PDB file of C-alpha atoms in Angstrom:
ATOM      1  CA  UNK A1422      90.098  90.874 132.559  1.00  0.00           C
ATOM      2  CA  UNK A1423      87.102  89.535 134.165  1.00  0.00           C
ATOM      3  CA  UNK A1424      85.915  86.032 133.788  1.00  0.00           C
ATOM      4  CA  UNK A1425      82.310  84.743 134.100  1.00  0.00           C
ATOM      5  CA  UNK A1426      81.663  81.898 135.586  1.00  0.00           C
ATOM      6  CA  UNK A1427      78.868  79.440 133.958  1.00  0.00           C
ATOM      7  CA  UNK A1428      77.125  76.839 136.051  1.00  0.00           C
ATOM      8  CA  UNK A1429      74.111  74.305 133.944  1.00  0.00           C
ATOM      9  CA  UNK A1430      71.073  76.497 134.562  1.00  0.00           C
ATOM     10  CA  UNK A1431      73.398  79.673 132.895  1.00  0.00           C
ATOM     11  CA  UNK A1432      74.337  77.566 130.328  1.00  0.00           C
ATOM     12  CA  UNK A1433      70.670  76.893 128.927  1.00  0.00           C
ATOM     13  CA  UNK A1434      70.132  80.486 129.275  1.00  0.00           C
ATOM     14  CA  UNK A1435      73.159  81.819 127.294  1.00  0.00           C
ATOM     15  CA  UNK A1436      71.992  78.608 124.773  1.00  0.00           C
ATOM     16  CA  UNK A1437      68.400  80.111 124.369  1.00  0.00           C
ATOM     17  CA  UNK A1438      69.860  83.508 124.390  1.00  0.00           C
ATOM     18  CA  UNK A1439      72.151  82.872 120.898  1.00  0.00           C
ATOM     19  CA  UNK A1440      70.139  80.448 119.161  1.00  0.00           C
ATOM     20  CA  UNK A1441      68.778  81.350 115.549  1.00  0.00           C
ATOM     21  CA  UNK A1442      65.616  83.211 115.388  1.00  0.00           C
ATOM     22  CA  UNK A1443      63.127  80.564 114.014  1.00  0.00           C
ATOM     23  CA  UNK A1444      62.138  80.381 110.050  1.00  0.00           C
ATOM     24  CA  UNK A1445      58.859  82.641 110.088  1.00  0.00           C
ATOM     25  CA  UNK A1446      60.213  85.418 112.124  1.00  0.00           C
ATOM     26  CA  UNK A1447      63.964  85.282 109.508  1.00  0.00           C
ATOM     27  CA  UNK A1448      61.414  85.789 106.511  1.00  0.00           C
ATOM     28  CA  UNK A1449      59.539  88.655 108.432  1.00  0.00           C
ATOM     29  CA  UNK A1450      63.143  90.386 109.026  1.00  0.00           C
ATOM     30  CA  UNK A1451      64.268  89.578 105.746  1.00  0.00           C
ATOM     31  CA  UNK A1452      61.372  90.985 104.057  1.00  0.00           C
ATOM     32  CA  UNK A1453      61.521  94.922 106.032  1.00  0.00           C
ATOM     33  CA  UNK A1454      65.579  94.944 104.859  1.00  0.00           C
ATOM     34  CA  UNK A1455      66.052  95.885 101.788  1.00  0.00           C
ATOM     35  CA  UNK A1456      68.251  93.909  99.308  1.00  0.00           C
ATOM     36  CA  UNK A1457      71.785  94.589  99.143  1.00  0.00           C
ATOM     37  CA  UNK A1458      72.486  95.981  95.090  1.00  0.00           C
ATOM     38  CA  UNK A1459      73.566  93.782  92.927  1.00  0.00           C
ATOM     39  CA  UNK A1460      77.856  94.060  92.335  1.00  0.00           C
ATOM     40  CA  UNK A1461      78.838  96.629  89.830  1.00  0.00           C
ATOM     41  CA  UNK A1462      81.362  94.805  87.001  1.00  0.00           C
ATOM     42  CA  UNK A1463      84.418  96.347  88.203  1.00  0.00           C
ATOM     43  CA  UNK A1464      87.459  96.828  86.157  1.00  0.00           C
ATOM     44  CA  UNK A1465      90.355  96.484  88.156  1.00  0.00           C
ATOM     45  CA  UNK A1466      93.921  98.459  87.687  1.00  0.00           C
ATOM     46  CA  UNK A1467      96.471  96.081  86.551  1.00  0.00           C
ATOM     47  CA  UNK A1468      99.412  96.709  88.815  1.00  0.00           C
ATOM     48  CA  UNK A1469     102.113  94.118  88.258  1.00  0.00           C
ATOM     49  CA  UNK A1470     102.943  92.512  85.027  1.00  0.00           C
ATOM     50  CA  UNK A1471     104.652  89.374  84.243  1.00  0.00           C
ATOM     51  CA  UNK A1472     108.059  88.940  82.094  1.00  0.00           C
ATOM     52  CA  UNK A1473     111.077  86.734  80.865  1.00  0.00           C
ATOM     53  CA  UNK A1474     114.636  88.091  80.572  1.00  0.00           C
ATOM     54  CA  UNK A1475     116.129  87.731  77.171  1.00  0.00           C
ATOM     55  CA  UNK A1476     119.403  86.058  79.098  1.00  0.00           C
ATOM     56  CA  UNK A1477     118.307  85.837  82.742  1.00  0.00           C
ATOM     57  CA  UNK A1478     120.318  86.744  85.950  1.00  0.00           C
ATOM     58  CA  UNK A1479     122.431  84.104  86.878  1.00  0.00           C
ATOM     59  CA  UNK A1480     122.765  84.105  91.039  1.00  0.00           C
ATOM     60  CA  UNK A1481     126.133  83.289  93.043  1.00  0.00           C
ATOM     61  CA  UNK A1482     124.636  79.461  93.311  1.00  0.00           C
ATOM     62  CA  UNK A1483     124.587  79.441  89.205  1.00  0.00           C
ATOM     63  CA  UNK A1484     121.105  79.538  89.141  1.00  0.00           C
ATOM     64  CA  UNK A1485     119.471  80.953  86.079  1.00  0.00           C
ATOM     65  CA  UNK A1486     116.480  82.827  86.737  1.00  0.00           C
ATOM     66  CA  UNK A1487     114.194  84.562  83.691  1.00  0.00           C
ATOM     67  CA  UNK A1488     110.747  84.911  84.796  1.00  0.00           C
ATOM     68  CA  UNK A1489     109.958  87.594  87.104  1.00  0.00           C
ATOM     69  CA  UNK A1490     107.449  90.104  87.623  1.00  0.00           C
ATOM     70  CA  UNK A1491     107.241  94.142  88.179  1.00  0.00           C
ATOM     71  CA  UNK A1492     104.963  96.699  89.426  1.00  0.00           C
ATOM     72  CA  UNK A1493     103.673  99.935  88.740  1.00  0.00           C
ATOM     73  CA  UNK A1494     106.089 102.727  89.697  1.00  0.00           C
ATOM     74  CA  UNK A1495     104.730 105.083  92.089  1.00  0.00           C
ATOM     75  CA  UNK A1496     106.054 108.494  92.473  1.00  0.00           C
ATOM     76  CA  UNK A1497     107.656 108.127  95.718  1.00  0.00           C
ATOM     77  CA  UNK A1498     109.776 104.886  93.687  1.00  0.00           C
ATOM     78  CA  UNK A1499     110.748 108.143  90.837  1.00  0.00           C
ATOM     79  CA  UNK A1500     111.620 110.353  93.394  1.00  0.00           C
ATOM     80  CA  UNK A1501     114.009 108.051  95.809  1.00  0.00           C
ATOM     81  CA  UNK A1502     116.518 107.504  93.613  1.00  0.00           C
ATOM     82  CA  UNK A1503     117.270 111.520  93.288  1.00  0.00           C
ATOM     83  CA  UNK A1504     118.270 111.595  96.416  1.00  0.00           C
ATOM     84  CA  UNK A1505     120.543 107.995  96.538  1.00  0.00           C
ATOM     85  CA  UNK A1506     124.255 109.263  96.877  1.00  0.00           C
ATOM     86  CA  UNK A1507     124.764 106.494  94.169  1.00  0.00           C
ATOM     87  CA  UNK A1508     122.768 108.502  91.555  1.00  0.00           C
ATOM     88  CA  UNK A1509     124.434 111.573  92.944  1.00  0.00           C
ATOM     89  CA  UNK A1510     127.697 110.457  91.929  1.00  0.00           C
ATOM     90  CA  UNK A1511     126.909 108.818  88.685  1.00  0.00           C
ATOM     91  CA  UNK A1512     123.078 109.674  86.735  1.00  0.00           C
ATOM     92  CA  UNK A1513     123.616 106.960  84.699  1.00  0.00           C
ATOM     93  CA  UNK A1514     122.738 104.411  88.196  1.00  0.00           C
ATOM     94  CA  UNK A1515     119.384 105.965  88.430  1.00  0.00           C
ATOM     95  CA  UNK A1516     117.523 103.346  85.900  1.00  0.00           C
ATOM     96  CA  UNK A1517     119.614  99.958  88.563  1.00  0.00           C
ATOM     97  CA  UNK A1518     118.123 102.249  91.346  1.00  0.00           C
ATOM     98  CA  UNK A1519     114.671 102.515  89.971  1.00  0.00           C
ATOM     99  CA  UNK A1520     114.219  98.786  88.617  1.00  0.00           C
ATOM    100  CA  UNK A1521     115.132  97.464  92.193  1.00  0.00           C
ATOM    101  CA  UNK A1522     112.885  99.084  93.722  1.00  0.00           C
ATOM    102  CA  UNK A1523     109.800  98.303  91.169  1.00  0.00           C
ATOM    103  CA  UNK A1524     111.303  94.682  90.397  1.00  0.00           C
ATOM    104  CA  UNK A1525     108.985  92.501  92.770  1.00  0.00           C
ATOM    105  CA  UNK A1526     110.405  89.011  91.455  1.00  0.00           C
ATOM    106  CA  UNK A1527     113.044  87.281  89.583  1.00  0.00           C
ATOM    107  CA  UNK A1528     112.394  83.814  89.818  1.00  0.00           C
ATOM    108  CA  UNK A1529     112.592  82.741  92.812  1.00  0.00           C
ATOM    109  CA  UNK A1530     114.210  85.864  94.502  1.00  0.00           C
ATOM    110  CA  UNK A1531     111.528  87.908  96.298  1.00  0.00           C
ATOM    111  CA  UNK A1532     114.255  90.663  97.514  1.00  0.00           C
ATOM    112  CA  UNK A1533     115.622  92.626  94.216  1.00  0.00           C
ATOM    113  CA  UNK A1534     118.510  95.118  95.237  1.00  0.00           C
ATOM    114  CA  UNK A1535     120.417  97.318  93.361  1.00  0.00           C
ATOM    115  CA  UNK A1536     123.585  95.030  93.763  1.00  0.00           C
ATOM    116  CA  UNK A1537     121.121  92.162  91.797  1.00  0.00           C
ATOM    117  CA  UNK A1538     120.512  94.615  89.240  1.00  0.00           C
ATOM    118  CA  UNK A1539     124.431  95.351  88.964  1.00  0.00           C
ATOM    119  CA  UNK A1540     125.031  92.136  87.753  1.00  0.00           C
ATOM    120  CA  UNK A1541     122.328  91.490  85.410  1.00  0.00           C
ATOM    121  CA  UNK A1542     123.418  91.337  81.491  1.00  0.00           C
ATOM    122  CA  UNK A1543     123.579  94.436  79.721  1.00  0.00           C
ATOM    123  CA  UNK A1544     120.353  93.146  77.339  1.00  0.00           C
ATOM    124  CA  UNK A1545     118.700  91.829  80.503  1.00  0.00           C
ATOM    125  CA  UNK A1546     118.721  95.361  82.315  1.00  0.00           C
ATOM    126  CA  UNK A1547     118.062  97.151  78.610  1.00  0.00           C
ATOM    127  CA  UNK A1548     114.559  95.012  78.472  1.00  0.00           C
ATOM    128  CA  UNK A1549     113.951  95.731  82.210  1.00  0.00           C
ATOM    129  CA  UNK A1550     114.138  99.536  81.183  1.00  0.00           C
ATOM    130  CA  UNK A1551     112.129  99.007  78.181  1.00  0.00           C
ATOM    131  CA  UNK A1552     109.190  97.330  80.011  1.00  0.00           C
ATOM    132  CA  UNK A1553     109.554  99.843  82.421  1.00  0.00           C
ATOM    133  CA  UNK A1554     108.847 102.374  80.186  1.00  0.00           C
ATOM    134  CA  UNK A1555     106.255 100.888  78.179  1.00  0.00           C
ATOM    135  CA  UNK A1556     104.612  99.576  81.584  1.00  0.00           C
ATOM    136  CA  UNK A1557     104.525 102.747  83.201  1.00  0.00           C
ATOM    137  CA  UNK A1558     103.609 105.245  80.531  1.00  0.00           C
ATOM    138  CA  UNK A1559     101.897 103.019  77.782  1.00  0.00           C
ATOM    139  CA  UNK A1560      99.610 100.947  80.552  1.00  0.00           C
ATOM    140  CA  UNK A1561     101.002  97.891  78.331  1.00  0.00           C
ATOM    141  CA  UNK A1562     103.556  95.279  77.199  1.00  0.00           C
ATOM    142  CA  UNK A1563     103.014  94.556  73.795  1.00  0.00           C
ATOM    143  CA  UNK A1564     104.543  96.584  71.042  1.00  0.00           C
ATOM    144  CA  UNK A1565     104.251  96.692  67.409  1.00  0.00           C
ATOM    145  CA  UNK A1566     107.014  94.961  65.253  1.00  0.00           C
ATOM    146  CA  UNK A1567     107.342  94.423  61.447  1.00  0.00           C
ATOM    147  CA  UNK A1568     108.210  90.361  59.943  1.00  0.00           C
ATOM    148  CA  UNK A1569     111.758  90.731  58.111  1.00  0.00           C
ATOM    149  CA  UNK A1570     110.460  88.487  55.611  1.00  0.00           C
ATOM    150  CA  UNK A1571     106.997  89.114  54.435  1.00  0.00           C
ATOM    151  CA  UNK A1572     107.013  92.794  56.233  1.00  0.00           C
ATOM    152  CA  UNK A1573     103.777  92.218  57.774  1.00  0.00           C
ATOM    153  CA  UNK A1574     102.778  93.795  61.041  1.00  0.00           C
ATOM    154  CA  UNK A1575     101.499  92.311  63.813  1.00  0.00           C
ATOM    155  CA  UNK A1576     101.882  93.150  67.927  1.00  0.00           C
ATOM    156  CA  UNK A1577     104.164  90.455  70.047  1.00  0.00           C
ATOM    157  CA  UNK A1578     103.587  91.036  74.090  1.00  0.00           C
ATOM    158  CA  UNK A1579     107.209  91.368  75.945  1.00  0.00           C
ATOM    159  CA  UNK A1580     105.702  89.968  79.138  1.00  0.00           C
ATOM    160  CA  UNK A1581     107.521  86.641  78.028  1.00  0.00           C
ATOM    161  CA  UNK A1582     105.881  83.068  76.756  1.00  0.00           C
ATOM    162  CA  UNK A1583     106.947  80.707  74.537  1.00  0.00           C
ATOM    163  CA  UNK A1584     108.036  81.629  70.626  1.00  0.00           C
ATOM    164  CA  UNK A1585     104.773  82.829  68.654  1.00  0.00           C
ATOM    165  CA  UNK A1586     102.503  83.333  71.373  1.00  0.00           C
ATOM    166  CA  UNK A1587     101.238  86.669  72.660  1.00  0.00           C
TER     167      UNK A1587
END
């Protein structure tokens, strides 16, 4: 590496050298470049979506956690499991296998392992695989349900929230 050394007069020099072009001669550039197009409204993928476990998973410090989040499965996150010995020796681990790896949250646990899957409540892990599902092949997280009493019809979202909100 080669340093430079700078003495006063080089120091003016290097000054008049970098300093802005004055106003008239900015509106004379300004005026042979065109202007840049104006943004196209893009519409963006949605890739992870929010939820909130029926139950929650309860860590070894007896923290309950509900709220999480999980992204689109990819291909490569379908395949992987195939090839765990795990799935190998039982099929019925490929859905712990498969939410792990798309689970990107659960509270405030950023690393989601099989092993935190394994000891999630049965109706915790059944909503993970529903979402999954509905996530991956619908594009969406609401789903249609009936009222019990009036049997009117109306869409809930499973992402979570409070009672009667969507």
């Amino acid at each position: 590496m080669r340093r430079r050394t700078v003495s006063a007069g080089n120091l003016e020099e290097i000054l008049q050298a970098t300093e802005p072009a004055p106003v008239s001669e900015q509106a004379a550039v300004a005026t042979t470049i065109p202007a840049a197009p104006a943004p196209r409204e893009e519409h963006r993928l949605r890739t992870e979506f929010e939820f909130e476990l029926p139950r929650g998973y309860v860590d070894e410090a007896g923290t309950l956690h509900r709220h999480g989040s999980m992204r689109l499965a990819t291909a490569r996150d379908e395949l992987r499991p195939q090839i765990d010995l795990r799935v190998k020796e039982n099929p019925a681990y490929l859905s712990v296998v498969l939410l792990s790896q798309v689970i990107t949250r659960i509270g405030a646990i950023t690393d989601v392992h099989a092993e935190i899957v394994e000891r999630m409540y049965a109706t915790d892990v059944a909503f993970l695989q529903d979402f999954y599902r509905r996530v991956n092949s619908e594009g969406h997280t609401r789903a249609a349900v009936t009222c019990p009493h009036c049997e009117g019809g109306f869409e809930v979202d499973l992402s979570g929230g409070r009672l009667g909100e969507s």
